[in-house]
Amino acid sequence: MIKRLQQRFIVIMIIIATILLGILFVSIPILESNLARSNASNALNVILDKPEEILSPRDNASSLTYSAFYVNHVGTITRYYSMQYSRSQLEQIYREIQSDYYGESDFMLENSHLYYNYSKSAAGTWYAIESSMEDELYTDSLFRTCMLMYVVSLVIVSIMTIYLSKWIIKPTEFAWNQQKQFIADASHELKTPLTVILTNAELLNKTETSSTSQKKYISNILTESHQMKTLITHLLDLARIDRGIPKENFIPVDISGLVTDESLVMEVELFERGHLLETSVDEKLFVKGDLSKLREVIDILLDNAGKYAYDGTAIKMSLSKQYSSNILLSVSNKGDKLSDKELRDIFTRFYRTDSSRSHNGSYGLGLSIAKEIINQHGGMIWAECTDDEIIFKVKLPMLCSHRE
């Protein structure tokens, strides 16, 4: 659980850093490009005010950088000032300006790498142009630099986030480990005296000299002791699972055979409770996991269905292949409808609803154990509810080497 919490923290922080750093480093070349266009537009406006005075002198620096030409009302260039372009070249540029659909917004010719601006009058229009090549090369270089800085910054932030997460999670991990150790130690210490109590109570219950009233009290002791034993067993199971299932326990498991075998075992017990077990199992489905833990999940789901199903109703269990990479185990029973909140909270440790789940010997640990086991197998478990049916579903990754 602590590792999952740490992983989520790292993922969230890296996503936030990716977005913020991306916005920062992408916006720099965009702002620089917009600034260059704005400066070019202002300079061209100055040229358009007095093109003859500014560009006519051959020793003027502006005449080497900027060009201007005048187009009359019929579209003919009658005057031009340029040290870079001939009349025919300016005519080609004018035709490109006329076909520039985006000129009203950016005043830039992408193909010719030119900025341009114009000033209309009744007799014709002055056009001023300037090369944008230098600005484009600078923007491209700036963009590559920003992308390199973005990648480097993201790597640095990711490394810092990993180390920071360890520091932030450390107090939580310490408290969590202390809690797990307490549960394990307390459960283990309670197990021995409880066994003694159960043994003595069973012996007293068998003694013929015990009166009816004494047997009633002894029976109460036995009932409560058995429930306490179940609770302690579940607590020990949780403590072991929280420490993690050993990797060497994960082996190829014939989940189809396992479900079939467990259905035969539980069928008798469920029949004694007044329920028929209906099964539908696809053959030759395999997963990689801990055989005993997967068996425990199946038993928990069937036992849970038996506890809360309406009297005399059937319990249904199915196993099927979902798409090509997962298997889906489903256990359903007829019972009281659960709210959306109850469906979410039902896998929480010690959670019980106020009505049917309060006085039946359940401590609200079975489903939380099943969830932890499935999580450690890389799967998902959830509950769904219709008007009168509760369905528990388990999805596990199918073992590739045993796919059909």
mmCIF file with all atom_site columns, C-alpha atoms in Angstrom, residues 39-206:
data_model
loop_
_atom_site.group_PDB
_atom_site.id
_atom_site.type_symbol
_atom_site.label_atom_id
_atom_site.label_alt_id
_atom_site.label_comp_id
_atom_site.label_asym_id
_atom_site.label_entity_id
_atom_site.label_seq_id
_atom_site.pdbx_PDB_ins_code
_atom_site.Cartn_x
_atom_site.Cartn_y
_atom_site.Cartn_z
_atom_site.occupancy
_atom_site.B_iso_or_equiv
_atom_site.pdbx_formal_charge
_atom_site.auth_seq_id
_atom_site.auth_comp_id
_atom_site.auth_asym_id
_atom_site.auth_atom_id
_atom_site.pdbx_PDB_model_num
ATOM 1   C CA . ASN A 1 39  ? 9.095   44.649  -33.994 1.00 0.00 ? 39  ASN A CA 1
ATOM 2   C CA . ALA A 1 40  ? 9.165   43.938  -37.729 1.00 0.00 ? 40  ALA A CA 1
ATOM 3   C CA . SER A 1 41  ? 5.646   45.319  -38.137 1.00 0.00 ? 41  SER A CA 1
ATOM 4   C CA . ASN A 1 42  ? 6.560   48.521  -36.303 1.00 0.00 ? 42  ASN A CA 1
ATOM 5   C CA . ALA A 1 43  ? 9.693   48.967  -38.408 1.00 0.00 ? 43  ALA A CA 1
ATOM 6   C CA . LEU A 1 44  ? 7.738   48.444  -41.633 1.00 0.00 ? 44  LEU A CA 1
ATOM 7   C CA . ASN A 1 45  ? 5.159   51.014  -40.512 1.00 0.00 ? 45  ASN A CA 1
ATOM 8   C CA . VAL A 1 46  ? 7.976   53.547  -40.159 1.00 0.00 ? 46  VAL A CA 1
ATOM 9   C CA . ILE A 1 47  ? 9.162   52.689  -43.699 1.00 0.00 ? 47  ILE A CA 1
ATOM 10  C CA . LEU A 1 48  ? 5.627   53.107  -45.071 1.00 0.00 ? 48  LEU A CA 1
ATOM 11  C CA . ASP A 1 49  ? 5.350   56.636  -43.657 1.00 0.00 ? 49  ASP A CA 1
ATOM 12  C CA . LYS A 1 50  ? 8.183   57.967  -45.851 1.00 0.00 ? 50  LYS A CA 1
ATOM 13  C CA . PRO A 1 51  ? 9.469   55.198  -48.143 1.00 0.00 ? 51  PRO A CA 1
ATOM 14  C CA . GLU A 1 52  ? 11.164  57.549  -50.640 1.00 0.00 ? 52  GLU A CA 1
ATOM 15  C CA . GLU A 1 53  ? 13.068  59.495  -47.979 1.00 0.00 ? 53  GLU A CA 1
ATOM 16  C CA . ILE A 1 54  ? 14.175  56.428  -46.016 1.00 0.00 ? 54  ILE A CA 1
ATOM 17  C CA . LEU A 1 55  ? 15.077  54.021  -48.832 1.00 0.00 ? 55  LEU A CA 1
ATOM 18  C CA . SER A 1 56  ? 16.222  56.359  -51.603 1.00 0.00 ? 56  SER A CA 1
ATOM 19  C CA . PRO A 1 57  ? 19.702  57.200  -50.244 1.00 0.00 ? 57  PRO A CA 1
ATOM 20  C CA . ARG A 1 58  ? 22.081  54.423  -51.183 1.00 0.00 ? 58  ARG A CA 1
ATOM 21  C CA . ASP A 1 59  ? 24.234  54.953  -48.107 1.00 0.00 ? 59  ASP A CA 1
ATOM 22  C CA . ASN A 1 60  ? 21.279  54.504  -45.748 1.00 0.00 ? 60  ASN A CA 1
ATOM 23  C CA . ALA A 1 61  ? 21.503  51.257  -43.757 1.00 0.00 ? 61  ALA A CA 1
ATOM 24  C CA . SER A 1 62  ? 17.752  50.781  -44.101 1.00 0.00 ? 62  SER A CA 1
ATOM 25  C CA . SER A 1 63  ? 18.059  50.468  -47.827 1.00 0.00 ? 63  SER A CA 1
ATOM 26  C CA . LEU A 1 64  ? 20.147  47.308  -47.393 1.00 0.00 ? 64  LEU A CA 1
ATOM 27  C CA . THR A 1 65  ? 17.575  45.644  -45.118 1.00 0.00 ? 65  THR A CA 1
ATOM 28  C CA . TYR A 1 66  ? 14.176  46.857  -46.228 1.00 0.00 ? 66  TYR A CA 1
ATOM 29  C CA . SER A 1 67  ? 12.401  47.106  -49.570 1.00 0.00 ? 67  SER A CA 1
ATOM 30  C CA . ALA A 1 68  ? 9.284   48.991  -50.654 1.00 0.00 ? 68  ALA A CA 1
ATOM 31  C CA . PHE A 1 69  ? 7.197   49.200  -53.786 1.00 0.00 ? 69  PHE A CA 1
ATOM 32  C CA . TYR A 1 70  ? 4.131   51.086  -54.929 1.00 0.00 ? 70  TYR A CA 1
ATOM 33  C CA . VAL A 1 71  ? 1.213   49.367  -56.699 1.00 0.00 ? 71  VAL A CA 1
ATOM 34  C CA . ASN A 1 72  ? -1.383  51.477  -58.525 1.00 0.00 ? 72  ASN A CA 1
ATOM 35  C CA . HIS A 1 73  ? -5.124  50.770  -58.578 1.00 0.00 ? 73  HIS A CA 1
ATOM 36  C CA . VAL A 1 74  ? -4.788  48.320  -61.503 1.00 0.00 ? 74  VAL A CA 1
ATOM 37  C CA . GLY A 1 75  ? -2.161  46.212  -59.747 1.00 0.00 ? 75  GLY A CA 1
ATOM 38  C CA . THR A 1 76  ? 0.988   47.414  -61.528 1.00 0.00 ? 76  THR A CA 1
ATOM 39  C CA . ILE A 1 77  ? 4.212   48.226  -59.694 1.00 0.00 ? 77  ILE A CA 1
ATOM 40  C CA . THR A 1 78  ? 5.102   51.783  -60.699 1.00 0.00 ? 78  THR A CA 1
ATOM 41  C CA . ARG A 1 79  ? 7.834   52.550  -58.168 1.00 0.00 ? 79  ARG A CA 1
ATOM 42  C CA . TYR A 1 80  ? 10.108  50.466  -56.019 1.00 0.00 ? 80  TYR A CA 1
ATOM 43  C CA . TYR A 1 81  ? 13.123  50.878  -53.745 1.00 0.00 ? 81  TYR A CA 1
ATOM 44  C CA . SER A 1 82  ? 15.197  47.780  -53.101 1.00 0.00 ? 82  SER A CA 1
ATOM 45  C CA . MET A 1 83  ? 18.852  46.768  -52.997 1.00 0.00 ? 83  MET A CA 1
ATOM 46  C CA . GLN A 1 84  ? 17.921  43.080  -52.797 1.00 0.00 ? 84  GLN A CA 1
ATOM 47  C CA . TYR A 1 85  ? 15.100  42.421  -55.248 1.00 0.00 ? 85  TYR A CA 1
ATOM 48  C CA . SER A 1 86  ? 14.511  43.152  -58.921 1.00 0.00 ? 86  SER A CA 1
ATOM 49  C CA . ARG A 1 87  ? 11.216  44.362  -60.327 1.00 0.00 ? 87  ARG A CA 1
ATOM 50  C CA . SER A 1 88  ? 10.239  40.845  -61.462 1.00 0.00 ? 88  SER A CA 1
ATOM 51  C CA . GLN A 1 89  ? 11.023  39.470  -58.022 1.00 0.00 ? 89  GLN A CA 1
ATOM 52  C CA . LEU A 1 90  ? 8.922   42.152  -56.378 1.00 0.00 ? 90  LEU A CA 1
ATOM 53  C CA . GLU A 1 91  ? 6.065   41.344  -58.762 1.00 0.00 ? 91  GLU A CA 1
ATOM 54  C CA . GLN A 1 92  ? 6.289   37.681  -57.642 1.00 0.00 ? 92  GLN A CA 1
ATOM 55  C CA . ILE A 1 93  ? 6.275   38.804  -54.011 1.00 0.00 ? 93  ILE A CA 1
ATOM 56  C CA . TYR A 1 94  ? 3.242   40.999  -54.692 1.00 0.00 ? 94  TYR A CA 1
ATOM 57  C CA . ARG A 1 95  ? 1.358   38.035  -56.203 1.00 0.00 ? 95  ARG A CA 1
ATOM 58  C CA . GLU A 1 96  ? 2.247   35.956  -53.123 1.00 0.00 ? 96  GLU A CA 1
ATOM 59  C CA . ILE A 1 97  ? 0.959   38.725  -50.853 1.00 0.00 ? 97  ILE A CA 1
ATOM 60  C CA . GLN A 1 98  ? -2.279  38.786  -52.798 1.00 0.00 ? 98  GLN A CA 1
ATOM 61  C CA . SER A 1 99  ? -2.720  35.026  -52.215 1.00 0.00 ? 99  SER A CA 1
ATOM 62  C CA . ASP A 1 100 ? -1.718  35.176  -48.546 1.00 0.00 ? 100 ASP A CA 1
ATOM 63  C CA . TYR A 1 101 ? -4.960  34.305  -46.730 1.00 0.00 ? 101 TYR A CA 1
ATOM 64  C CA . TYR A 1 102 ? -3.380  34.822  -43.322 1.00 0.00 ? 102 TYR A CA 1
ATOM 65  C CA . GLY A 1 103 ? -1.837  38.194  -44.064 1.00 0.00 ? 103 GLY A CA 1
ATOM 66  C CA . GLU A 1 104 ? -4.423  40.106  -42.065 1.00 0.00 ? 104 GLU A CA 1
ATOM 67  C CA . SER A 1 105 ? -3.276  38.362  -38.899 1.00 0.00 ? 105 SER A CA 1
ATOM 68  C CA . ASP A 1 106 ? 0.439   37.641  -39.226 1.00 0.00 ? 106 ASP A CA 1
ATOM 69  C CA . PHE A 1 107 ? 1.712   39.723  -42.225 1.00 0.00 ? 107 PHE A CA 1
ATOM 70  C CA . MET A 1 108 ? 4.246   37.059  -43.063 1.00 0.00 ? 108 MET A CA 1
ATOM 71  C CA . LEU A 1 109 ? 5.050   35.074  -46.213 1.00 0.00 ? 109 LEU A CA 1
ATOM 72  C CA . GLU A 1 110 ? 6.110   31.605  -45.117 1.00 0.00 ? 110 GLU A CA 1
ATOM 73  C CA . ASN A 1 111 ? 7.437   30.481  -48.504 1.00 0.00 ? 111 ASN A CA 1
ATOM 74  C CA . SER A 1 112 ? 9.536   33.583  -49.188 1.00 0.00 ? 112 SER A CA 1
ATOM 75  C CA . HIS A 1 113 ? 10.504  34.084  -45.521 1.00 0.00 ? 113 HIS A CA 1
ATOM 76  C CA . LEU A 1 114 ? 9.390   37.715  -45.520 1.00 0.00 ? 114 LEU A CA 1
ATOM 77  C CA . TYR A 1 115 ? 7.588   40.117  -43.224 1.00 0.00 ? 115 TYR A CA 1
ATOM 78  C CA . TYR A 1 116 ? 5.394   42.650  -45.010 1.00 0.00 ? 116 TYR A CA 1
ATOM 79  C CA . ASN A 1 117 ? 3.043   45.513  -44.322 1.00 0.00 ? 117 ASN A CA 1
ATOM 80  C CA . TYR A 1 118 ? 1.106   47.953  -46.492 1.00 0.00 ? 118 TYR A CA 1
ATOM 81  C CA . SER A 1 119 ? -0.514  51.360  -46.521 1.00 0.00 ? 119 SER A CA 1
ATOM 82  C CA . LYS A 1 120 ? -3.468  52.032  -48.810 1.00 0.00 ? 120 LYS A CA 1
ATOM 83  C CA . SER A 1 121 ? -4.439  55.292  -50.438 1.00 0.00 ? 121 SER A CA 1
ATOM 84  C CA . ALA A 1 122 ? -6.969  56.348  -53.086 1.00 0.00 ? 122 ALA A CA 1
ATOM 85  C CA . ALA A 1 123 ? -4.433  56.053  -55.920 1.00 0.00 ? 123 ALA A CA 1
ATOM 86  C CA . GLY A 1 124 ? -2.701  52.852  -54.844 1.00 0.00 ? 124 GLY A CA 1
ATOM 87  C CA . THR A 1 125 ? -0.882  50.947  -52.102 1.00 0.00 ? 125 THR A CA 1
ATOM 88  C CA . TRP A 1 126 ? 2.637   51.052  -50.676 1.00 0.00 ? 126 TRP A CA 1
ATOM 89  C CA . TYR A 1 127 ? 4.103   47.718  -49.596 1.00 0.00 ? 127 TYR A CA 1
ATOM 90  C CA . ALA A 1 128 ? 7.149   47.329  -47.346 1.00 0.00 ? 128 ALA A CA 1
ATOM 91  C CA . ILE A 1 129 ? 8.980   44.013  -46.901 1.00 0.00 ? 129 ILE A CA 1
ATOM 92  C CA . GLU A 1 130 ? 11.780  42.666  -44.734 1.00 0.00 ? 130 GLU A CA 1
ATOM 93  C CA . SER A 1 131 ? 13.479  39.268  -44.550 1.00 0.00 ? 131 SER A CA 1
ATOM 94  C CA . SER A 1 132 ? 12.296  37.046  -41.676 1.00 0.00 ? 132 SER A CA 1
ATOM 95  C CA . MET A 1 133 ? 14.992  34.398  -42.197 1.00 0.00 ? 133 MET A CA 1
ATOM 96  C CA . GLU A 1 134 ? 17.221  35.593  -39.365 1.00 0.00 ? 134 GLU A CA 1
ATOM 97  C CA . ASP A 1 135 ? 14.342  35.704  -36.902 1.00 0.00 ? 135 ASP A CA 1
ATOM 98  C CA . GLU A 1 136 ? 13.133  32.261  -37.991 1.00 0.00 ? 136 GLU A CA 1
ATOM 99  C CA . LEU A 1 137 ? 16.592  30.728  -37.558 1.00 0.00 ? 137 LEU A CA 1
ATOM 100 C CA . TYR A 1 138 ? 16.864  32.319  -34.128 1.00 0.00 ? 138 TYR A CA 1
ATOM 101 C CA . THR A 1 139 ? 13.394  31.075  -33.134 1.00 0.00 ? 139 THR A CA 1
ATOM 102 C CA . ASP A 1 140 ? 14.208  27.547  -34.326 1.00 0.00 ? 140 ASP A CA 1
ATOM 103 C CA . SER A 1 141 ? 17.460  27.581  -32.380 1.00 0.00 ? 141 SER A CA 1
ATOM 104 C CA . LEU A 1 142 ? 15.661  28.930  -29.319 1.00 0.00 ? 142 LEU A CA 1
ATOM 105 C CA . PHE A 1 143 ? 12.988  26.245  -29.639 1.00 0.00 ? 143 PHE A CA 1
ATOM 106 C CA . ARG A 1 144 ? 15.592  23.453  -29.763 1.00 0.00 ? 144 ARG A CA 1
ATOM 107 C CA . THR A 1 145 ? 17.376  24.945  -26.779 1.00 0.00 ? 145 THR A CA 1
ATOM 108 C CA . CYS A 1 146 ? 14.121  25.188  -24.823 1.00 0.00 ? 146 CYS A CA 1
ATOM 109 C CA . MET A 1 147 ? 13.223  21.584  -25.676 1.00 0.00 ? 147 MET A CA 1
ATOM 110 C CA . LEU A 1 148 ? 16.649  20.439  -24.464 1.00 0.00 ? 148 LEU A CA 1
ATOM 111 C CA . MET A 1 149 ? 16.215  22.459  -21.277 1.00 0.00 ? 149 MET A CA 1
ATOM 112 C CA . TYR A 1 150 ? 12.700  21.019  -20.927 1.00 0.00 ? 150 TYR A CA 1
ATOM 113 C CA . VAL A 1 151 ? 13.961  17.426  -21.105 1.00 0.00 ? 151 VAL A CA 1
ATOM 114 C CA . VAL A 1 152 ? 16.858  18.124  -18.718 1.00 0.00 ? 152 VAL A CA 1
ATOM 115 C CA . SER A 1 153 ? 14.575  19.953  -16.273 1.00 0.00 ? 153 SER A CA 1
ATOM 116 C CA . LEU A 1 154 ? 12.028  17.148  -16.412 1.00 0.00 ? 154 LEU A CA 1
ATOM 117 C CA . VAL A 1 155 ? 14.711  14.555  -15.655 1.00 0.00 ? 155 VAL A CA 1
ATOM 118 C CA . ILE A 1 156 ? 15.992  16.647  -12.741 1.00 0.00 ? 156 ILE A CA 1
ATOM 119 C CA . VAL A 1 157 ? 12.471  17.180  -11.375 1.00 0.00 ? 157 VAL A CA 1
ATOM 120 C CA . SER A 1 158 ? 11.702  13.459  -11.728 1.00 0.00 ? 158 SER A CA 1
ATOM 121 C CA . ILE A 1 159 ? 14.836  12.495  -9.789  1.00 0.00 ? 159 ILE A CA 1
ATOM 122 C CA . MET A 1 160 ? 14.065  15.081  -7.117  1.00 0.00 ? 160 MET A CA 1
ATOM 123 C CA . THR A 1 161 ? 10.460  13.868  -6.927  1.00 0.00 ? 161 THR A CA 1
ATOM 124 C CA . ILE A 1 162 ? 11.563  10.262  -6.383  1.00 0.00 ? 162 ILE A CA 1
ATOM 125 C CA . TYR A 1 163 ? 13.888  11.249  -3.544  1.00 0.00 ? 163 TYR A CA 1
ATOM 126 C CA . LEU A 1 164 ? 11.358  13.711  -2.132  1.00 0.00 ? 164 LEU A CA 1
ATOM 127 C CA . SER A 1 165 ? 8.627   11.062  -2.176  1.00 0.00 ? 165 SER A CA 1
ATOM 128 C CA . LYS A 1 166 ? 10.764  8.759   -0.053  1.00 0.00 ? 166 LYS A CA 1
ATOM 129 C CA . TRP A 1 167 ? 11.235  11.541  2.490   1.00 0.00 ? 167 TRP A CA 1
ATOM 130 C CA . ILE A 1 168 ? 7.531   12.484  2.525   1.00 0.00 ? 168 ILE A CA 1
ATOM 131 C CA . ILE A 1 169 ? 6.286   8.898   2.708   1.00 0.00 ? 169 ILE A CA 1
ATOM 132 C CA . LYS A 1 170 ? 8.785   7.849   5.383   1.00 0.00 ? 170 LYS A CA 1
ATOM 133 C CA . PRO A 1 171 ? 6.661   8.894   8.435   1.00 0.00 ? 171 PRO A CA 1
ATOM 134 C CA . THR A 1 172 ? 3.578   7.266   6.892   1.00 0.00 ? 172 THR A CA 1
ATOM 135 C CA . GLU A 1 173 ? 5.547   4.124   6.103   1.00 0.00 ? 173 GLU A CA 1
ATOM 136 C CA . PHE A 1 174 ? 6.875   3.984   9.656   1.00 0.00 ? 174 PHE A CA 1
ATOM 137 C CA . ALA A 1 175 ? 3.361   4.343   11.123  1.00 0.00 ? 175 ALA A CA 1
ATOM 138 C CA . TRP A 1 176 ? 1.996   1.774   8.674   1.00 0.00 ? 176 TRP A CA 1
ATOM 139 C CA . ASN A 1 177 ? 4.720   -0.737  9.536   1.00 0.00 ? 177 ASN A CA 1
ATOM 140 C CA . GLN A 1 178 ? 4.115   -0.149  13.229  1.00 0.00 ? 178 GLN A CA 1
ATOM 141 C CA . GLN A 1 179 ? 0.402   -0.785  12.727  1.00 0.00 ? 179 GLN A CA 1
ATOM 142 C CA . LYS A 1 180 ? 1.050   -3.979  10.768  1.00 0.00 ? 180 LYS A CA 1
ATOM 143 C CA . GLN A 1 181 ? 3.497   -5.183  13.385  1.00 0.00 ? 181 GLN A CA 1
ATOM 144 C CA . PHE A 1 182 ? 1.007   -4.440  16.162  1.00 0.00 ? 182 PHE A CA 1
ATOM 145 C CA . ILE A 1 183 ? -1.777  -6.342  14.393  1.00 0.00 ? 183 ILE A CA 1
ATOM 146 C CA . ALA A 1 184 ? 0.503   -9.305  13.765  1.00 0.00 ? 184 ALA A CA 1
ATOM 147 C CA . ASP A 1 185 ? 1.869   -9.360  17.317  1.00 0.00 ? 185 ASP A CA 1
ATOM 148 C CA . ALA A 1 186 ? -1.514  -8.822  18.978  1.00 0.00 ? 186 ALA A CA 1
ATOM 149 C CA . SER A 1 187 ? -3.172  -11.480 16.846  1.00 0.00 ? 187 SER A CA 1
ATOM 150 C CA . HIS A 1 188 ? -0.415  -13.943 17.580  1.00 0.00 ? 188 HIS A CA 1
ATOM 151 C CA . GLU A 1 189 ? -0.541  -13.256 21.322  1.00 0.00 ? 189 GLU A CA 1
ATOM 152 C CA . LEU A 1 190 ? -4.332  -13.615 21.384  1.00 0.00 ? 190 LEU A CA 1
ATOM 153 C CA . LYS A 1 191 ? -4.279  -16.875 19.476  1.00 0.00 ? 191 LYS A CA 1
ATOM 154 C CA . THR A 1 192 ? -2.794  -18.995 22.265  1.00 0.00 ? 192 THR A CA 1
ATOM 155 C CA . PRO A 1 193 ? -5.127  -18.009 25.149  1.00 0.00 ? 193 PRO A CA 1
ATOM 156 C CA . LEU A 1 194 ? -8.090  -18.180 22.783  1.00 0.00 ? 194 LEU A CA 1
ATOM 157 C CA . THR A 1 195 ? -7.177  -21.740 21.870  1.00 0.00 ? 195 THR A CA 1
ATOM 158 C CA . VAL A 1 196 ? -7.094  -22.621 25.582  1.00 0.00 ? 196 VAL A CA 1
ATOM 159 C CA . ILE A 1 197 ? -10.509 -21.012 26.109  1.00 0.00 ? 197 ILE A CA 1
ATOM 160 C CA . LEU A 1 198 ? -12.005 -22.906 23.176  1.00 0.00 ? 198 LEU A CA 1
ATOM 161 C CA . THR A 1 199 ? -10.535 -26.222 24.308  1.00 0.00 ? 199 THR A CA 1
ATOM 162 C CA . ASN A 1 200 ? -11.824 -25.868 27.875  1.00 0.00 ? 200 ASN A CA 1
ATOM 163 C CA . ALA A 1 201 ? -15.247 -24.659 26.728  1.00 0.00 ? 201 ALA A CA 1
ATOM 164 C CA . GLU A 1 202 ? -15.612 -27.634 24.384  1.00 0.00 ? 202 GLU A CA 1
ATOM 165 C CA . LEU A 1 203 ? -14.653 -30.013 27.202  1.00 0.00 ? 203 LEU A CA 1
ATOM 166 C CA . LEU A 1 204 ? -17.156 -28.388 29.568  1.00 0.00 ? 204 LEU A CA 1
ATOM 167 C CA . ASN A 1 205 ? -19.824 -28.588 26.887  1.00 0.00 ? 205 ASN A CA 1
ATOM 168 C CA . LYS A 1 206 ? -19.285 -32.336 26.613  1.00 0.00 ? 206 LYS A CA 1
#
